[in-house]
Amino acid sequence: MERISITQLFMLTLLFQIGSSGIFGFASAAGKDAWLSALLSTGLGGCLIAMYLILMHLQPGLTLVEWFPAQFGQWLGTPIAWFYMLTFLYNSSRTLGDVKDLIPTTILPNTPNWIILGAFMIAIAYALFSGIEVIARLGEIILPVLLVLFLVEIVLIFGSDTIRIERLQPVLGEGWGRVWEATWPSGIQQSLGETLEFAMIWTLIKQPERIAKTTILATLLYGVLLSTFDALAVLTFGEETFSTSTYPLYRLVKVISIADFLENLDALGILYFMGFVFFKVTLQMYGVIRGIQQLLYLRDSRVLVLPISVIVLFLALTISRNISEHMFSGLESLGYPSLIPWILIPSLLLIVTCIRNGISSKQTKKSGL
């Protein structure tokens, strides 16, 4: 069985959570207080992730698709497990679709979507065919590069003399209303609730006792980075431009201009945006493939790579006709109905698991007497 280290888990978790948030920004509905909404979402989302980690601790050695049959029985648990696999499949196609309009509208105008997504999917399929160990080693190499690029961007933005601190003021000038609106329910689900997908990977970690601490640390760093992204965008553009821009964080790269020499760094932004999206889609699809393998009792998961890749590519190409429709349907998918897979079902599972474990513990004590 393939195994990955705790350091690799930290890096993969961070890459996954940033995902497409680096393209569209986060909590733009909160305006200049978006950075505050990002921090609040991280805090509440961290509590949600803590629940997932407790479920993992109560059911050691089991993956997500094994949790439900173990607690609810085969007749109820197996359909729920399939429901999650379909949800992950849909999410991976939406994430892949996030880049469908980015490249044609930025660095490669008029390039057909099927060429962009097709080439992207070939790379993802190759990574999936290579296995989780190769994906994890690639994450170890890529994440430091992406973080360095981000730090370089921050330095260059400050060097471009575009920052105006008054654009963030006053903090909470319109109260907590719009901050909370951007946080609940979409804020805690975007990437944070989706971390439940790592329940398909946690059983592969070499040091399972350190999974919880590592995951929470990665989540906290994600919140800090996302909040910094949003604050920089508001400091540079102001509230109105930040709230109405489709790709506000990509525009940050375009404003860099130092001595009329260091400018037009569009490719730099696209590079790390695509890097984060690559890992998120890859890990989402890995969860789907491993889950279906376990549900169908297949010996080798690689037979599923090609058909799942074709399905995800097809859905990504057809899920929306333009960026406006894509973003609207994305907001709809993060509404209250999506609380079912990320909050409601896990909460019910936690209650049932605690009850069953309590009954089992009492029976063990009685038998011991």
mmCIF file of C-alpha atoms in Angstrom:
data_model
loop_
_atom_site.group_PDB
_atom_site.id
_atom_site.type_symbol
_atom_site.label_atom_id
_atom_site.label_comp_id
_atom_site.label_asym_id
_atom_site.label_seq_id
_atom_site.Cartn_x
_atom_site.Cartn_y
_atom_site.Cartn_z
ATOM 1 C CA MET A 1 0.000 0.000 0.000
ATOM 2 C CA GLU A 2 1.190 3.501 -0.835
ATOM 3 C CA ARG A 3 2.124 5.759 2.065
ATOM 4 C CA ILE A 4 2.853 9.481 2.396
ATOM 5 C CA SER A 5 4.595 11.429 5.141
ATOM 6 C CA ILE A 6 3.058 13.919 7.533
ATOM 7 C CA THR A 7 4.975 16.753 5.839
ATOM 8 C CA GLN A 8 3.496 15.766 2.502
ATOM 9 C CA LEU A 9 0.023 15.747 4.065
ATOM 10 C CA PHE A 10 0.562 19.323 5.284
ATOM 11 C CA MET A 11 1.572 20.481 1.821
ATOM 12 C CA LEU A 12 -1.222 18.649 0.016
ATOM 13 C CA THR A 13 -3.816 20.000 2.452
ATOM 14 C CA LEU A 14 -2.628 23.577 1.920
ATOM 15 C CA LEU A 15 -2.514 23.178 -1.868
ATOM 16 C CA PHE A 16 -6.007 21.678 -1.854
ATOM 17 C CA GLN A 17 -7.561 24.349 0.342
ATOM 18 C CA ILE A 18 -6.156 27.273 -1.627
ATOM 19 C CA GLY A 19 -7.295 25.674 -4.884
ATOM 20 C CA SER A 20 -9.347 27.988 -7.038
ATOM 21 C CA SER A 21 -9.712 30.558 -4.228
ATOM 22 C CA GLY A 22 -6.502 31.983 -5.629
ATOM 23 C CA ILE A 23 -8.275 32.697 -8.916
ATOM 24 C CA PHE A 24 -11.541 34.244 -7.804
ATOM 25 C CA GLY A 25 -10.510 35.586 -4.423
ATOM 26 C CA PHE A 26 -12.620 35.000 -1.354
ATOM 27 C CA ALA A 27 -15.634 36.691 0.240
ATOM 28 C CA SER A 28 -15.752 39.612 -2.197
ATOM 29 C CA ALA A 29 -19.346 40.194 -1.025
ATOM 30 C CA ALA A 30 -17.846 41.524 2.217
ATOM 31 C CA GLY A 31 -16.114 44.341 0.316
ATOM 32 C CA LYS A 32 -13.117 45.840 2.086
ATOM 33 C CA ASP A 33 -13.789 43.548 5.055
ATOM 34 C CA ALA A 34 -13.229 40.434 2.928
ATOM 35 C CA TRP A 35 -9.961 39.742 4.769
ATOM 36 C CA LEU A 36 -11.910 39.617 8.035
ATOM 37 C CA SER A 37 -14.478 37.275 6.525
ATOM 38 C CA ALA A 38 -11.630 35.003 5.407
ATOM 39 C CA LEU A 39 -10.332 34.784 8.980
ATOM 40 C CA LEU A 40 -13.820 34.171 10.409
ATOM 41 C CA SER A 41 -14.492 31.489 7.798
ATOM 42 C CA THR A 42 -11.211 29.811 8.680
ATOM 43 C CA GLY A 43 -12.126 29.735 12.363
ATOM 44 C CA LEU A 44 -15.580 28.236 11.774
ATOM 45 C CA GLY A 45 -14.320 25.969 9.011
ATOM 46 C CA GLY A 46 -11.578 24.781 11.351
ATOM 47 C CA CYS A 47 -14.274 23.627 13.782
ATOM 48 C CA LEU A 48 -15.893 21.716 10.927
ATOM 49 C CA ILE A 49 -12.599 20.074 10.031
ATOM 50 C CA ALA A 50 -12.106 19.189 13.705
ATOM 51 C CA MET A 51 -15.384 17.227 13.508
ATOM 52 C CA TYR A 52 -14.071 15.296 10.508
ATOM 53 C CA LEU A 53 -10.868 14.528 12.405
ATOM 54 C CA ILE A 54 -12.855 13.269 15.386
ATOM 55 C CA LEU A 55 -14.770 10.942 13.064
ATOM 56 C CA MET A 56 -11.445 9.670 11.728
ATOM 57 C CA HIS A 57 -10.197 9.100 15.294
ATOM 58 C CA LEU A 58 -13.358 7.199 16.258
ATOM 59 C CA GLN A 59 -13.053 4.942 13.193
ATOM 60 C CA PRO A 60 -9.322 4.258 12.808
ATOM 61 C CA GLY A 61 -8.197 2.670 9.569
ATOM 62 C CA LEU A 62 -11.443 3.391 7.708
ATOM 63 C CA THR A 63 -11.866 5.759 4.762
ATOM 64 C CA LEU A 64 -14.856 8.017 4.191
ATOM 65 C CA VAL A 65 -16.757 5.462 2.091
ATOM 66 C CA GLU A 66 -16.231 2.877 4.850
ATOM 67 C CA TRP A 67 -17.496 5.150 7.645
ATOM 68 C CA PHE A 68 -21.139 5.031 6.590
ATOM 69 C CA PRO A 69 -21.614 1.279 6.070
ATOM 70 C CA ALA A 70 -19.775 0.699 9.355
ATOM 71 C CA GLN A 71 -22.188 2.898 11.324
ATOM 72 C CA PHE A 72 -25.412 2.961 9.298
ATOM 73 C CA GLY A 73 -25.269 -0.554 7.849
ATOM 74 C CA GLN A 74 -24.828 -1.636 4.239
ATOM 75 C CA TRP A 75 -28.346 -0.797 3.030
ATOM 76 C CA LEU A 76 -28.193 2.842 4.138
ATOM 77 C CA GLY A 77 -24.447 3.449 4.384
ATOM 78 C CA THR A 78 -23.482 2.301 0.876
ATOM 79 C CA PRO A 79 -25.860 4.685 -0.972
ATOM 80 C CA ILE A 80 -24.579 7.547 1.204
ATOM 81 C CA ALA A 81 -20.999 6.596 0.297
ATOM 82 C CA TRP A 82 -21.938 6.670 -3.404
ATOM 83 C CA PHE A 83 -23.594 10.051 -2.874
ATOM 84 C CA TYR A 84 -20.278 11.434 -1.644
ATOM 85 C CA MET A 85 -18.402 9.997 -4.603
ATOM 86 C CA LEU A 86 -20.819 11.717 -6.982
ATOM 87 C CA THR A 87 -20.460 14.941 -5.003
ATOM 88 C CA PHE A 88 -16.669 14.770 -5.228
ATOM 89 C CA LEU A 89 -16.929 14.026 -8.952
ATOM 90 C CA TYR A 90 -19.097 17.106 -9.469
ATOM 91 C CA ASN A 91 -16.766 19.248 -7.365
ATOM 92 C CA SER A 92 -13.713 18.165 -9.356
ATOM 93 C CA SER A 93 -15.423 19.074 -12.628
ATOM 94 C CA ARG A 94 -16.410 22.493 -11.230
ATOM 95 C CA THR A 95 -12.844 23.142 -10.060
ATOM 96 C CA LEU A 96 -11.479 22.171 -13.470
ATOM 97 C CA GLY A 97 -14.094 24.416 -15.072
ATOM 98 C CA ASP A 98 -12.723 27.339 -13.015
ATOM 99 C CA VAL A 99 -9.781 27.631 -15.418
ATOM 100 C CA LYS A 100 -11.922 27.248 -18.555
ATOM 101 C CA ASP A 101 -12.257 30.989 -19.062
ATOM 102 C CA LEU A 102 -9.186 32.205 -17.177
ATOM 103 C CA ILE A 103 -6.530 31.422 -19.778
ATOM 104 C CA PRO A 104 -8.508 32.442 -22.917
ATOM 105 C CA THR A 105 -9.315 35.805 -21.322
ATOM 106 C CA THR A 106 -5.774 36.448 -20.050
ATOM 107 C CA ILE A 107 -2.654 35.084 -21.701
ATOM 108 C CA LEU A 108 -4.015 32.954 -24.582
ATOM 109 C CA PRO A 109 -6.915 34.797 -26.247
ATOM 110 C CA ASN A 110 -9.254 32.809 -28.491
ATOM 111 C CA THR A 111 -7.791 29.460 -27.432
ATOM 112 C CA PRO A 112 -10.558 26.801 -27.470
ATOM 113 C CA ASN A 113 -11.622 25.569 -24.042
ATOM 114 C CA TRP A 114 -11.280 21.926 -24.985
ATOM 115 C CA ILE A 115 -7.598 22.365 -25.802
ATOM 116 C CA ILE A 116 -6.852 24.062 -22.469
ATOM 117 C CA LEU A 117 -8.816 21.634 -20.307
ATOM 118 C CA GLY A 118 -7.744 18.645 -22.381
ATOM 119 C CA ALA A 119 -4.050 19.388 -21.891
ATOM 120 C CA PHE A 120 -4.655 20.062 -18.203
ATOM 121 C CA MET A 121 -6.518 16.769 -17.799
ATOM 122 C CA ILE A 122 -3.745 14.785 -19.495
ATOM 123 C CA ALA A 123 -1.314 16.025 -16.842
ATOM 124 C CA ILE A 124 -3.792 15.229 -14.059
ATOM 125 C CA ALA A 125 -4.500 11.742 -15.421
ATOM 126 C CA TYR A 126 -0.769 11.014 -15.610
ATOM 127 C CA ALA A 127 -0.348 12.080 -11.976
ATOM 128 C CA LEU A 128 -3.301 9.904 -10.898
ATOM 129 C CA PHE A 129 -1.929 6.927 -12.794
ATOM 130 C CA SER A 130 1.422 7.416 -11.005
ATOM 131 C CA GLY A 131 -0.199 7.225 -7.565
ATOM 132 C CA ILE A 132 -0.522 9.273 -4.395
ATOM 133 C CA GLU A 133 3.164 8.960 -3.480
ATOM 134 C CA VAL A 134 4.194 10.665 -6.718
ATOM 135 C CA ILE A 135 1.501 13.327 -6.259
ATOM 136 C CA ALA A 136 2.750 13.978 -2.719
ATOM 137 C CA ARG A 137 6.402 14.264 -3.810
ATOM 138 C CA LEU A 138 5.355 16.651 -6.550
ATOM 139 C CA GLY A 139 3.524 18.727 -3.941
ATOM 140 C CA GLU A 140 6.712 18.891 -1.856
ATOM 141 C CA ILE A 141 8.507 20.391 -4.839
ATOM 142 C CA ILE A 142 5.788 22.704 -6.118
ATOM 143 C CA LEU A 143 4.402 24.272 -2.916
ATOM 144 C CA PRO A 144 7.639 26.020 -1.857
ATOM 145 C CA VAL A 145 7.935 27.439 -5.385
ATOM 146 C CA LEU A 146 4.362 28.732 -5.333
ATOM 147 C CA LEU A 147 4.816 30.300 -1.891
ATOM 148 C CA VAL A 148 8.032 31.999 -3.003
ATOM 149 C CA LEU A 149 6.221 33.398 -6.044
ATOM 150 C CA PHE A 150 3.502 34.708 -3.744
ATOM 151 C CA LEU A 151 6.053 36.402 -1.475
ATOM 152 C CA VAL A 152 7.809 37.903 -4.496
ATOM 153 C CA GLU A 153 4.465 39.253 -5.682
ATOM 154 C CA ILE A 154 3.853 40.931 -2.311
ATOM 155 C CA VAL A 155 7.268 42.594 -2.391
ATOM 156 C CA LEU A 156 6.784 43.792 -5.970
ATOM 157 C CA ILE A 157 3.308 45.162 -5.233
ATOM 158 C CA PHE A 158 4.639 47.224 -2.339
ATOM 159 C CA GLY A 159 7.493 48.335 -4.581
ATOM 160 C CA SER A 160 5.010 49.505 -7.223
ATOM 161 C CA ASP A 161 3.591 52.175 -4.887
ATOM 162 C CA THR A 162 -0.037 51.160 -5.399
ATOM 163 C CA ILE A 163 -0.908 50.421 -1.764
ATOM 164 C CA ARG A 164 -3.251 52.841 0.036
ATOM 165 C CA ILE A 165 -3.946 51.930 3.657
ATOM 166 C CA GLU A 166 -7.039 54.144 3.809
ATOM 167 C CA ARG A 167 -8.807 51.765 1.408
ATOM 168 C CA LEU A 168 -9.208 49.278 4.264
ATOM 169 C CA GLN A 169 -10.712 51.854 6.585
ATOM 170 C CA PRO A 170 -12.965 51.955 8.442
ATOM 171 C CA VAL A 171 -12.859 48.314 9.513
ATOM 172 C CA LEU A 172 -16.417 46.964 9.897
ATOM 173 C CA GLY A 173 -17.745 50.320 8.729
ATOM 174 C CA GLU A 174 -21.029 48.640 7.766
ATOM 175 C CA GLY A 175 -21.111 46.252 10.718
ATOM 176 C CA TRP A 176 -20.873 42.470 10.840
ATOM 177 C CA GLY A 177 -23.830 41.883 8.505
ATOM 178 C CA ARG A 178 -22.087 41.518 5.174
ATOM 179 C CA VAL A 179 -19.064 39.837 6.778
ATOM 180 C CA TRP A 180 -21.340 37.131 8.159
ATOM 181 C CA GLU A 181 -23.223 36.903 4.855
ATOM 182 C CA ALA A 182 -19.957 36.136 3.055
ATOM 183 C CA THR A 183 -18.986 33.645 5.776
ATOM 184 C CA TRP A 184 -22.179 31.610 6.172
ATOM 185 C CA PRO A 185 -22.814 29.257 4.561
ATOM 186 C CA SER A 186 -20.547 29.589 1.517
ATOM 187 C CA GLY A 187 -17.388 30.743 3.295
ATOM 188 C CA ILE A 188 -16.977 27.735 5.559
ATOM 189 C CA GLN A 189 -17.744 25.280 2.754
ATOM 190 C CA GLN A 190 -15.419 26.673 0.077
ATOM 191 C CA SER A 191 -12.325 24.482 0.444
ATOM 192 C CA LEU A 192 -12.762 24.140 4.232
ATOM 193 C CA GLY A 193 -15.810 21.875 4.267
ATOM 194 C CA GLU A 194 -14.428 20.143 1.187
ATOM 195 C CA THR A 195 -11.444 19.032 3.291
ATOM 196 C CA LEU A 196 -13.675 16.073 4.177
ATOM 197 C CA GLU A 197 -12.390 14.633 0.903
ATOM 198 C CA PHE A 198 -9.077 14.010 2.683
ATOM 199 C CA ALA A 199 -10.844 11.276 4.647
ATOM 200 C CA MET A 200 -9.996 9.183 1.589
ATOM 201 C CA ILE A 201 -6.285 9.931 2.128
ATOM 202 C CA TRP A 202 -5.824 10.020 5.918
ATOM 203 C CA THR A 203 -5.566 6.217 6.119
ATOM 204 C CA LEU A 204 -2.409 6.396 3.975
ATOM 205 C CA ILE A 205 -0.413 8.609 6.367
ATOM 206 C CA LYS A 206 2.669 7.077 7.981
ATOM 207 C CA GLN A 207 2.120 8.866 11.323
ATOM 208 C CA PRO A 208 -1.654 8.833 11.898
ATOM 209 C CA GLU A 209 -1.341 10.313 15.390
ATOM 210 C CA ARG A 210 -0.136 13.605 13.864
ATOM 211 C CA ILE A 211 -2.846 13.974 11.218
ATOM 212 C CA ALA A 212 -5.116 16.216 13.311
ATOM 213 C CA LYS A 213 -2.414 18.709 14.311
ATOM 214 C CA THR A 214 -0.982 18.863 10.795
ATOM 215 C CA THR A 215 -4.380 19.411 9.149
ATOM 216 C CA ILE A 216 -5.342 22.195 11.560
ATOM 217 C CA LEU A 217 -1.961 23.938 11.074
ATOM 218 C CA ALA A 218 -2.378 23.798 7.288
ATOM 219 C CA THR A 219 -5.894 25.236 7.654
ATOM 220 C CA LEU A 220 -4.660 28.132 9.784
ATOM 221 C CA LEU A 221 -1.925 28.956 7.261
ATOM 222 C CA TYR A 222 -4.542 28.816 4.505
ATOM 223 C CA GLY A 223 -6.638 31.376 6.370
ATOM 224 C CA VAL A 224 -3.673 33.715 6.822
ATOM 225 C CA LEU A 225 -2.704 33.487 3.141
ATOM 226 C CA LEU A 226 -6.257 34.004 1.927
ATOM 227 C CA SER A 227 -6.779 36.958 4.226
ATOM 228 C CA THR A 228 -3.520 38.461 2.970
ATOM 229 C CA PHE A 229 -4.635 37.966 -0.651
ATOM 230 C CA ASP A 230 -7.887 39.799 -0.011
ATOM 231 C CA ALA A 231 -6.295 42.609 2.001
ATOM 232 C CA LEU A 232 -3.713 43.217 -0.741
ATOM 233 C CA ALA A 233 -6.428 43.350 -3.401
ATOM 234 C CA VAL A 234 -8.457 45.904 -1.425
ATOM 235 C CA LEU A 235 -5.366 47.978 -0.582
ATOM 236 C CA THR A 236 -4.457 48.062 -4.270
ATOM 237 C CA PHE A 237 -7.805 48.483 -6.057
ATOM 238 C CA GLY A 238 -10.237 49.714 -3.454
ATOM 239 C CA GLU A 239 -13.517 48.120 -2.422
ATOM 240 C CA GLU A 240 -15.572 48.706 -5.564
ATOM 241 C CA THR A 241 -13.058 47.279 -8.041
ATOM 242 C CA PHE A 242 -12.278 44.329 -5.775
ATOM 243 C CA SER A 243 -15.949 43.432 -5.350
ATOM 244 C CA THR A 244 -16.799 43.613 -9.059
ATOM 245 C CA SER A 245 -13.663 42.120 -10.618
ATOM 246 C CA THR A 246 -13.868 38.533 -11.868
ATOM 247 C CA TYR A 247 -10.197 37.798 -11.238
ATOM 248 C CA PRO A 248 -9.094 40.330 -8.588
ATOM 249 C CA LEU A 249 -5.987 38.437 -7.537
ATOM 250 C CA TYR A 250 -4.831 38.037 -11.120
ATOM 251 C CA ARG A 251 -5.177 41.798 -11.545
ATOM 252 C CA LEU A 252 -2.767 42.238 -8.648
ATOM 253 C CA VAL A 253 0.021 40.856 -10.816
ATOM 254 C CA LYS A 254 -0.863 43.200 -13.672
ATOM 255 C CA VAL A 255 -0.434 46.331 -11.531
ATOM 256 C CA ILE A 256 3.210 45.520 -10.790
ATOM 257 C CA SER A 257 5.418 48.116 -12.416
ATOM 258 C CA ILE A 258 8.847 49.005 -11.078
ATOM 259 C CA ALA A 259 10.996 51.584 -12.886
ATOM 260 C CA ASP A 260 9.114 50.861 -16.141
ATOM 261 C CA PHE A 261 11.201 47.708 -16.350
ATOM 262 C CA LEU A 262 9.681 44.979 -14.167
ATOM 263 C CA GLU A 263 6.110 44.701 -15.417
ATOM 264 C CA ASN A 264 3.717 42.542 -17.483
ATOM 265 C CA LEU A 265 4.139 39.596 -15.135
ATOM 266 C CA ASP A 266 0.824 38.021 -16.114
ATOM 267 C CA ALA A 267 2.393 34.608 -16.603
ATOM 268 C CA LEU A 268 3.648 34.673 -13.011
ATOM 269 C CA GLY A 269 0.114 34.896 -11.658
ATOM 270 C CA ILE A 270 -1.240 32.286 -14.052
ATOM 271 C CA LEU A 271 1.602 29.959 -13.059
ATOM 272 C CA TYR A 272 0.727 29.693 -9.406
ATOM 273 C CA PHE A 273 -3.043 29.864 -9.961
ATOM 274 C CA MET A 274 -2.827 26.844 -12.249
ATOM 275 C CA GLY A 275 -0.515 25.081 -9.802
ATOM 276 C CA PHE A 276 -3.051 25.294 -6.975
ATOM 277 C CA VAL A 277 -5.935 24.223 -9.228
ATOM 278 C CA PHE A 278 -3.927 21.269 -10.560
ATOM 279 C CA PHE A 279 -3.475 19.810 -7.087
ATOM 280 C CA LYS A 280 -7.049 20.431 -6.009
ATOM 281 C CA VAL A 281 -8.531 18.681 -9.038
ATOM 282 C CA THR A 282 -5.999 15.856 -8.767
ATOM 283 C CA LEU A 283 -6.774 15.223 -5.093
ATOM 284 C CA GLN A 284 -10.521 15.454 -5.650
ATOM 285 C CA MET A 285 -10.313 12.915 -8.448
ATOM 286 C CA TYR A 286 -8.014 10.695 -6.396
ATOM 287 C CA GLY A 287 -10.666 10.567 -3.676
ATOM 288 C CA VAL A 288 -13.308 9.602 -6.236
ATOM 289 C CA ILE A 289 -11.153 6.903 -7.790
ATOM 290 C CA ARG A 290 -10.091 5.370 -4.480
ATOM 291 C CA GLY A 291 -13.641 5.502 -3.146
ATOM 292 C CA ILE A 292 -15.144 3.777 -6.185
ATOM 293 C CA GLN A 293 -12.366 1.181 -6.049
ATOM 294 C CA GLN A 294 -13.342 0.321 -2.473
ATOM 295 C CA LEU A 295 -17.071 0.349 -3.192
ATOM 296 C CA LEU A 296 -16.636 -1.981 -6.192
ATOM 297 C CA TYR A 297 -13.904 -4.090 -4.507
ATOM 298 C CA LEU A 298 -11.462 -3.558 -7.374
ATOM 299 C CA ARG A 299 -7.864 -4.696 -6.990
ATOM 300 C CA ASP A 300 -6.313 -1.868 -9.028
ATOM 301 C CA SER A 301 -7.640 1.701 -8.999
ATOM 302 C CA ARG A 302 -5.751 2.659 -12.165
ATOM 303 C CA VAL A 303 -8.427 1.082 -14.358
ATOM 304 C CA LEU A 304 -10.696 3.919 -13.229
ATOM 305 C CA VAL A 305 -8.336 6.792 -14.118
ATOM 306 C CA LEU A 306 -9.273 7.046 -17.796
ATOM 307 C CA PRO A 307 -13.094 6.804 -17.468
ATOM 308 C CA ILE A 308 -13.200 9.206 -14.495
ATOM 309 C CA SER A 309 -10.909 11.644 -16.342
ATOM 310 C CA VAL A 310 -13.182 11.598 -19.406
ATOM 311 C CA ILE A 311 -16.294 12.188 -17.261
ATOM 312 C CA VAL A 312 -14.706 15.085 -15.346
ATOM 313 C CA LEU A 313 -13.438 16.677 -18.573
ATOM 314 C CA PHE A 314 -16.846 16.390 -20.226
ATOM 315 C CA LEU A 315 -18.632 17.902 -17.223
ATOM 316 C CA ALA A 316 -16.102 20.731 -16.973
ATOM 317 C CA LEU A 317 -16.650 21.645 -20.626
ATOM 318 C CA THR A 318 -20.444 21.518 -20.437
ATOM 319 C CA ILE A 319 -21.239 22.627 -16.879
ATOM 320 C CA SER A 320 -21.564 26.279 -17.939
ATOM 321 C CA ARG A 321 -21.521 28.336 -21.126
ATOM 322 C CA ASN A 322 -19.608 31.367 -19.849
ATOM 323 C CA ILE A 323 -17.865 32.728 -16.768
ATOM 324 C CA SER A 324 -20.962 34.547 -15.480
ATOM 325 C CA GLU A 325 -23.066 31.390 -15.575
ATOM 326 C CA HIS A 326 -20.208 29.404 -14.040
ATOM 327 C CA MET A 327 -19.829 31.783 -11.096
ATOM 328 C CA PHE A 328 -23.585 31.991 -10.540
ATOM 329 C CA SER A 329 -23.969 28.208 -10.449
ATOM 330 C CA GLY A 330 -20.920 28.043 -8.194
ATOM 331 C CA LEU A 331 -22.553 30.359 -5.663
ATOM 332 C CA GLU A 332 -25.726 28.301 -5.899
ATOM 333 C CA SER A 333 -23.767 25.111 -5.185
ATOM 334 C CA LEU A 334 -22.413 26.707 -1.982
ATOM 335 C CA GLY A 335 -25.879 27.581 -0.695
ATOM 336 C CA TYR A 336 -27.850 25.951 2.081
ATOM 337 C CA PRO A 337 -28.521 22.615 0.282
ATOM 338 C CA SER A 338 -24.773 21.967 0.231
ATOM 339 C CA LEU A 339 -24.780 21.963 4.036
ATOM 340 C CA ILE A 340 -26.129 18.405 3.763
ATOM 341 C CA PRO A 341 -22.850 16.679 2.736
ATOM 342 C CA TRP A 342 -20.480 18.931 4.684
ATOM 343 C CA ILE A 343 -22.345 19.503 7.965
ATOM 344 C CA LEU A 344 -25.636 17.605 8.360
ATOM 345 C CA ILE A 345 -24.589 14.067 7.391
ATOM 346 C CA PRO A 346 -21.200 14.225 9.202
ATOM 347 C CA SER A 347 -22.965 15.553 12.321
ATOM 348 C CA LEU A 348 -25.463 12.670 12.248
ATOM 349 C CA LEU A 349 -22.615 10.242 11.645
ATOM 350 C CA LEU A 350 -20.731 11.641 14.642
ATOM 351 C CA ILE A 351 -23.779 11.231 16.898
ATOM 352 C CA VAL A 352 -24.397 7.644 15.741
ATOM 353 C CA THR A 353 -20.703 6.758 16.047
ATOM 354 C CA CYS A 354 -20.491 8.116 19.605
ATOM 355 C CA ILE A 355 -23.641 6.213 20.610
ATOM 356 C CA ARG A 356 -22.459 2.955 19.067
ATOM 357 C CA ASN A 357 -18.980 3.308 20.563
ATOM 358 C CA GLY A 358 -20.527 4.056 23.966
ATOM 359 C CA ILE A 359 -22.752 0.962 23.776
ATOM 360 C CA SER A 360 -19.815 -1.161 22.614
ATOM 361 C CA SER A 361 -17.673 0.127 25.504
ATOM 362 C CA LYS A 362 -20.356 -0.723 28.067
ATOM 363 C CA GLN A 363 -20.769 -4.223 26.643
ATOM 364 C CA THR A 364 -17.004 -4.733 26.797
ATOM 365 C CA LYS A 365 -16.908 -3.691 30.458
ATOM 366 C CA LYS A 366 -19.798 -6.002 31.320
ATOM 367 C CA SER A 367 -18.168 -8.934 29.575
ATOM 368 C CA GLY A 368 -14.937 -8.143 31.419
ATOM 369 C CA LEU A 369 -16.757 -8.354 34.754
#
